[in-house]
Amino acid sequence: MMNEETIMGDKVLGNVCLDNKFLDPVEFKRQGYMIIDFLSDYYARVHEYPILSQVEPGYLARHLSSSAPREGEPLENLLEDVTKFIIPGLTHWQSPGFFGYFPSSLSAATVLGESLSAGFSVVSFNWQSAPAATELEHLVMDWLAQAMGLPEHFLFSGSGGGVILGSTCEAIVCTLVAVRDQVLAERGRISLEKLVVYCSDQTHCSLQKAARIVGINPNNVRVLRTTMETAMGLSPTLLRETIEADVDSGHIPLYLCATIGTTSTTAVDPVLPLCKIAKEYGIWVHVDAAYAGATLICPEYRGFSAGIEFANSFSFNAHKWFLCTPAGCCCLWVKDQEALTRSLSMEADYLRNAPSDSKRVIDYKDWQIPLSRRFNSLRVWLVLSSYGIEGLQNHIRNHVRLAKIFEGLVEEDERFKVVCPRYFALVCFRLLHPCLAKRANGHATENGQLVSNIRCAEIGHSFSNGHAGDKGHSVSHSHAGKSCYSTSNGHTAANSHAAADDIMTPYASKGGGGGEEINKLNQKLVQSINESGRVFLTHAMIEGNYILRFAVGTTTTKESDVRMAWEVVQENASRLLLK
Ligand code: PLP
């Protein structure tokens, strides 16, 4: 006998089947066009909105009901709610005046690819569950590796291969787990406490989180100090000294995260000498190029990745500058795919099938943390195929060109100073103290080159092809490193850090400027620029100095927007300096 609940359940199910209201092809088409029209109008008007959202925390609860509606509403009404309540609560990342963080370069191909992938809604945990999704990922990861000039062994035809993960943090967790397990298998699980991870104080905080997740003792994360002497890149000498001290004290060096394009200033760690040292000690090197990896599509930037052939893994976020937004598209390559799959494979009877057993297919569930996965390769494929390598190169080069224009404008104004070498499309600058402006600028540039660049070039490291990027930079990292690192829980374990005088201190602490005073001035400047609603930028702290970051990367940004942004910066600076 059926009880009432079952009868009710059957009735509800019956209605749904009859109405097919969850996926009626005609209604889907009507609503789909409505969404595309809505977004297209949004893109056309995005420059009209104040970029930084003006809402107060908790604003949305005042507008939307505190419980889900009993009955559904038409999409027309819901889109009205989006216009009235959601759009005001957005910080408009796609506005042409958005220069904050690392922008998210949107493209029609990625939005449509994302829709296509959602439309198919396959769950491609193993080959059988969605052969096309797996094989397309395999293919585009090889395409990308070739287009970016990555070494052969990162390709599937070599010993390695690529996978699309959700984030750099995941890429680090997965590779860290792989080498952790390898070493523990050799040395015994008791050795976990002895494992040491190396990074610089400019490495993204994802590394520390990943290390925590995989059980590395927080005291064993060596955060090596960088200075402007090496343009905030990690010193190989300092790395060697630190490793040697660790070995002497019975620790086991495990993993190094080197960065091409750090988050604060896009500093570049010297991958080649770091890898050489790491190799001597059997350390796994992961290269995090979350932002700047996109530039490797242009051959002139490949000097920055010199030495990548000695790294064990490499990742970049295609969802940043590479037109494959939204987030969730981190491309990871490993040299040895078995190292990864040994640690990450998962078995269950219901997942068994003939193709997997044949070992002739890839089961991406064994390359990542979760089981389920999205059909992300579709949007990467659509982006690569729609725009081609040349289209992507033009996209990157155009943004670098715009950043260069902005850099030139900053350099022309003696009240400001560009504080770090610009390698890509990020300009780091700050307002000087009025009485120091002239002096500092006079000494900051020689023949258009920052003093720090020149110093770096003097001290040795040059990229393998003799130049890199649009400037022909030759950046040195071979200076005598000072023993200075801190552990992730904040202890300074050693000392003798040489402060970089040339770039920061002339107007930060020397000559009566007062570091805090200038920091506050620059902080106010960022605040007032962002309050203008026309421009949005963010800041970073470098050696105790508050600096402004101007990151070009939004696809809607044109030269006129960059020039407008500079005017907004100047206007606000003039107002602040008059106060
Ligand atoms: N690494 C670098 C150099 C970054 O700039 C960022 C974010 O901007 C990350 C890692 C974090 O990436 P994800 O959010 O994919 O973990």
Coordinates of C-alpha atoms in Angstrom, one line a residue, residues 363-563:
D363 CA 40.8 9.7 -16.0
Y364 CA 41.1 13.2 -14.8
K365 CA 39.6 12.4 -11.4
D366 CA 43.2 11.1 -10.7
W367 CA 44.8 14.4 -11.4
Q368 CA 42.7 16.6 -9.0
I369 CA 41.2 16.8 -5.5
P370 CA 37.4 16.3 -6.2
L371 CA 35.8 13.6 -8.3
S372 CA 33.5 15.7 -10.3
R373 CA 34.7 18.2 -12.8
R374 CA 33.4 20.8 -15.2
F375 CA 33.8 20.7 -19.0
N376 CA 36.3 23.6 -18.8
S377 CA 38.3 22.6 -21.8
L378 CA 35.4 23.7 -24.0
R379 CA 35.8 27.4 -23.3
V380 CA 39.6 27.2 -23.5
W381 CA 39.2 25.5 -26.9
L382 CA 36.6 28.0 -28.0
V383 CA 38.9 30.9 -27.0
L384 CA 42.0 29.4 -28.7
S385 CA 40.0 28.5 -31.8
S386 CA 38.0 31.8 -32.1
Y387 CA 41.0 34.1 -31.7
G388 CA 43.9 32.0 -32.6
I389 CA 47.4 32.4 -31.3
E390 CA 47.8 35.7 -33.1
G391 CA 44.6 37.1 -31.6
L392 CA 45.9 36.2 -28.1
Q393 CA 49.3 37.7 -28.8
N394 CA 47.6 40.9 -29.9
H395 CA 45.5 41.0 -26.8
I396 CA 48.6 40.7 -24.5
R397 CA 50.7 43.1 -26.5
N398 CA 48.0 45.7 -26.6
H399 CA 47.6 45.7 -22.9
V400 CA 51.4 45.9 -22.4
R401 CA 51.4 48.8 -24.8
L402 CA 48.7 50.6 -22.7
A403 CA 50.6 49.9 -19.5
K404 CA 53.7 51.4 -21.1
I405 CA 51.7 54.5 -22.0
F406 CA 50.6 54.8 -18.4
E407 CA 54.1 54.3 -17.2
G408 CA 55.4 57.1 -19.5
L409 CA 52.7 59.4 -18.1
V410 CA 53.7 58.7 -14.5
E411 CA 57.4 59.2 -15.3
E412 CA 56.6 62.6 -16.9
D413 CA 55.1 63.9 -13.7
E414 CA 57.7 64.7 -11.1
R415 CA 55.3 64.3 -8.2
F416 CA 55.2 60.6 -8.9
K417 CA 57.6 57.7 -9.3
V418 CA 57.4 54.3 -10.9
V419 CA 58.7 52.1 -8.1
C420 CA 59.3 48.7 -9.7
P421 CA 60.4 47.5 -13.1
R422 CA 57.4 47.1 -15.3
Y423 CA 57.7 43.7 -17.0
F424 CA 54.2 43.1 -18.2
A425 CA 51.0 45.2 -17.9
L426 CA 51.3 46.3 -14.3
V427 CA 52.6 49.7 -13.3
C428 CA 53.6 50.1 -9.7
F429 CA 53.9 53.7 -8.7
R430 CA 53.4 56.2 -5.8
L431 CA 53.0 59.8 -5.0
L432 CA 56.1 61.4 -3.5
H433 CA 56.3 63.8 -0.7
P434 CA 56.1 67.2 -2.2
C435 CA 59.5 68.4 -0.9
L436 CA 61.2 65.2 -2.2
A437 CA 59.5 64.8 -5.5
K438 CA 62.1 66.6 -7.6
R439 CA 65.1 64.9 -5.9
A440 CA 63.8 61.4 -6.0
N441 CA 62.7 61.5 -9.6
G442 CA 66.0 63.0 -10.7
H443 CA 67.8 60.1 -9.2
A444 CA 65.3 57.4 -10.2
T445 CA 65.8 57.3 -13.9
E446 CA 68.8 57.2 -16.1
N447 CA 68.2 57.0 -19.8
G448 CA 64.6 56.0 -19.0
Q449 CA 65.7 53.0 -16.9
L450 CA 65.0 52.7 -13.3
V451 CA 68.0 52.6 -11.1
S452 CA 66.8 49.3 -9.7
N453 CA 66.9 47.8 -13.2
I454 CA 70.4 48.9 -13.8
R455 CA 71.5 47.6 -10.5
C456 CA 69.9 44.3 -11.2
A457 CA 71.5 44.1 -14.6
E458 CA 74.9 44.8 -13.0
I459 CA 74.6 41.9 -10.6
G460 CA 74.5 39.2 -13.1
H461 CA 71.5 37.1 -14.1
S462 CA 70.4 37.6 -17.7
F463 CA 67.7 35.7 -19.4
S464 CA 68.8 32.9 -21.7
N465 CA 67.8 34.7 -24.9
G466 CA 69.5 37.9 -23.7
H467 CA 66.2 39.8 -23.4
A468 CA 62.7 39.4 -22.2
G469 CA 59.5 41.3 -22.6
D470 CA 59.1 44.6 -24.3
K471 CA 62.0 46.4 -22.6
G472 CA 64.9 44.0 -23.2
H473 CA 65.2 43.7 -19.4
S474 CA 68.1 41.8 -18.0
V475 CA 67.4 41.1 -14.4
S476 CA 69.9 39.9 -11.9
H477 CA 69.4 37.6 -9.0
S478 CA 72.9 36.5 -8.4
H479 CA 73.7 39.0 -5.7
A480 CA 75.1 37.7 -2.4
G481 CA 72.0 36.8 -0.5
K482 CA 71.6 37.8 3.1
S483 CA 70.5 35.0 5.4
C484 CA 67.1 36.2 6.0
Y485 CA 63.9 34.2 6.1
S486 CA 60.9 34.0 8.2
T487 CA 58.6 31.0 8.9
S488 CA 55.0 31.1 7.9
N489 CA 54.0 31.8 11.5
G490 CA 55.9 35.1 11.3
H491 CA 59.2 34.3 13.1
T492 CA 62.2 35.9 11.6
A493 CA 64.6 33.1 11.6
A494 CA 67.7 35.0 10.5
N495 CA 68.7 38.6 9.8
S496 CA 70.9 41.0 8.0
H497 CA 68.5 42.2 5.4
A498 CA 69.8 44.8 3.1
A499 CA 67.2 47.5 2.5
A500 CA 66.9 48.7 -1.0
D501 CA 67.6 52.4 -0.8
D502 CA 67.3 53.5 -4.4
I503 CA 63.7 52.9 -5.1
M504 CA 61.7 53.3 -1.9
T505 CA 63.7 55.1 0.8
P506 CA 64.6 58.4 -0.8
Y507 CA 61.0 59.5 -0.4
A508 CA 59.8 57.1 2.2
S509 CA 62.0 57.5 5.2
K510 CA 65.0 59.6 4.3
G511 CA 65.2 63.4 3.9
G512 CA 62.4 64.2 6.3
G513 CA 59.6 62.5 4.3
G514 CA 58.5 60.1 7.0
G515 CA 57.4 56.6 5.7
E516 CA 54.0 56.6 7.4
E517 CA 53.2 60.1 6.2
I518 CA 53.8 59.2 2.6
N519 CA 52.1 55.9 3.1
K520 CA 48.9 57.6 4.4
L521 CA 49.1 60.1 1.5
N522 CA 49.1 57.2 -1.1
Q523 CA 46.4 55.4 0.8
K524 CA 44.2 58.5 0.6
L525 CA 45.0 58.8 -3.0
V526 CA 43.8 55.2 -3.8
Q527 CA 40.7 55.9 -1.8
S528 CA 39.8 59.1 -3.5
I529 CA 40.6 57.6 -7.0
N530 CA 38.3 54.7 -6.3
E531 CA 35.6 57.0 -4.8
S532 CA 35.5 58.8 -8.2
G533 CA 33.8 55.8 -9.6
R534 CA 35.5 56.2 -12.9
V535 CA 38.7 54.4 -12.1
F536 CA 39.5 51.5 -9.8
L537 CA 42.9 50.4 -8.8
T538 CA 44.4 48.6 -5.8
H539 CA 47.6 48.8 -3.7
A540 CA 50.4 46.7 -2.4
M541 CA 52.9 47.0 0.4
I542 CA 56.5 46.7 -0.6
E543 CA 59.2 46.9 2.0
G544 CA 56.8 48.8 4.3
N545 CA 55.9 51.2 1.5
Y546 CA 52.3 51.6 0.3
I547 CA 52.3 51.6 -3.5
L548 CA 49.6 51.9 -6.2
R549 CA 49.1 49.1 -8.7
F550 CA 47.7 50.0 -12.1
A551 CA 47.0 46.7 -13.9
V552 CA 45.8 46.8 -17.5
G553 CA 43.9 43.7 -18.4
T554 CA 40.2 44.5 -18.9
T555 CA 39.2 43.8 -22.5
T556 CA 37.1 46.9 -22.8
T557 CA 40.0 49.2 -21.8
K558 CA 41.2 51.5 -24.6
E559 CA 44.0 54.1 -24.8
S560 CA 41.6 56.9 -24.0
D561 CA 40.6 55.0 -20.8
V562 CA 44.2 54.8 -19.7
R563 CA 44.7 58.5 -20.3

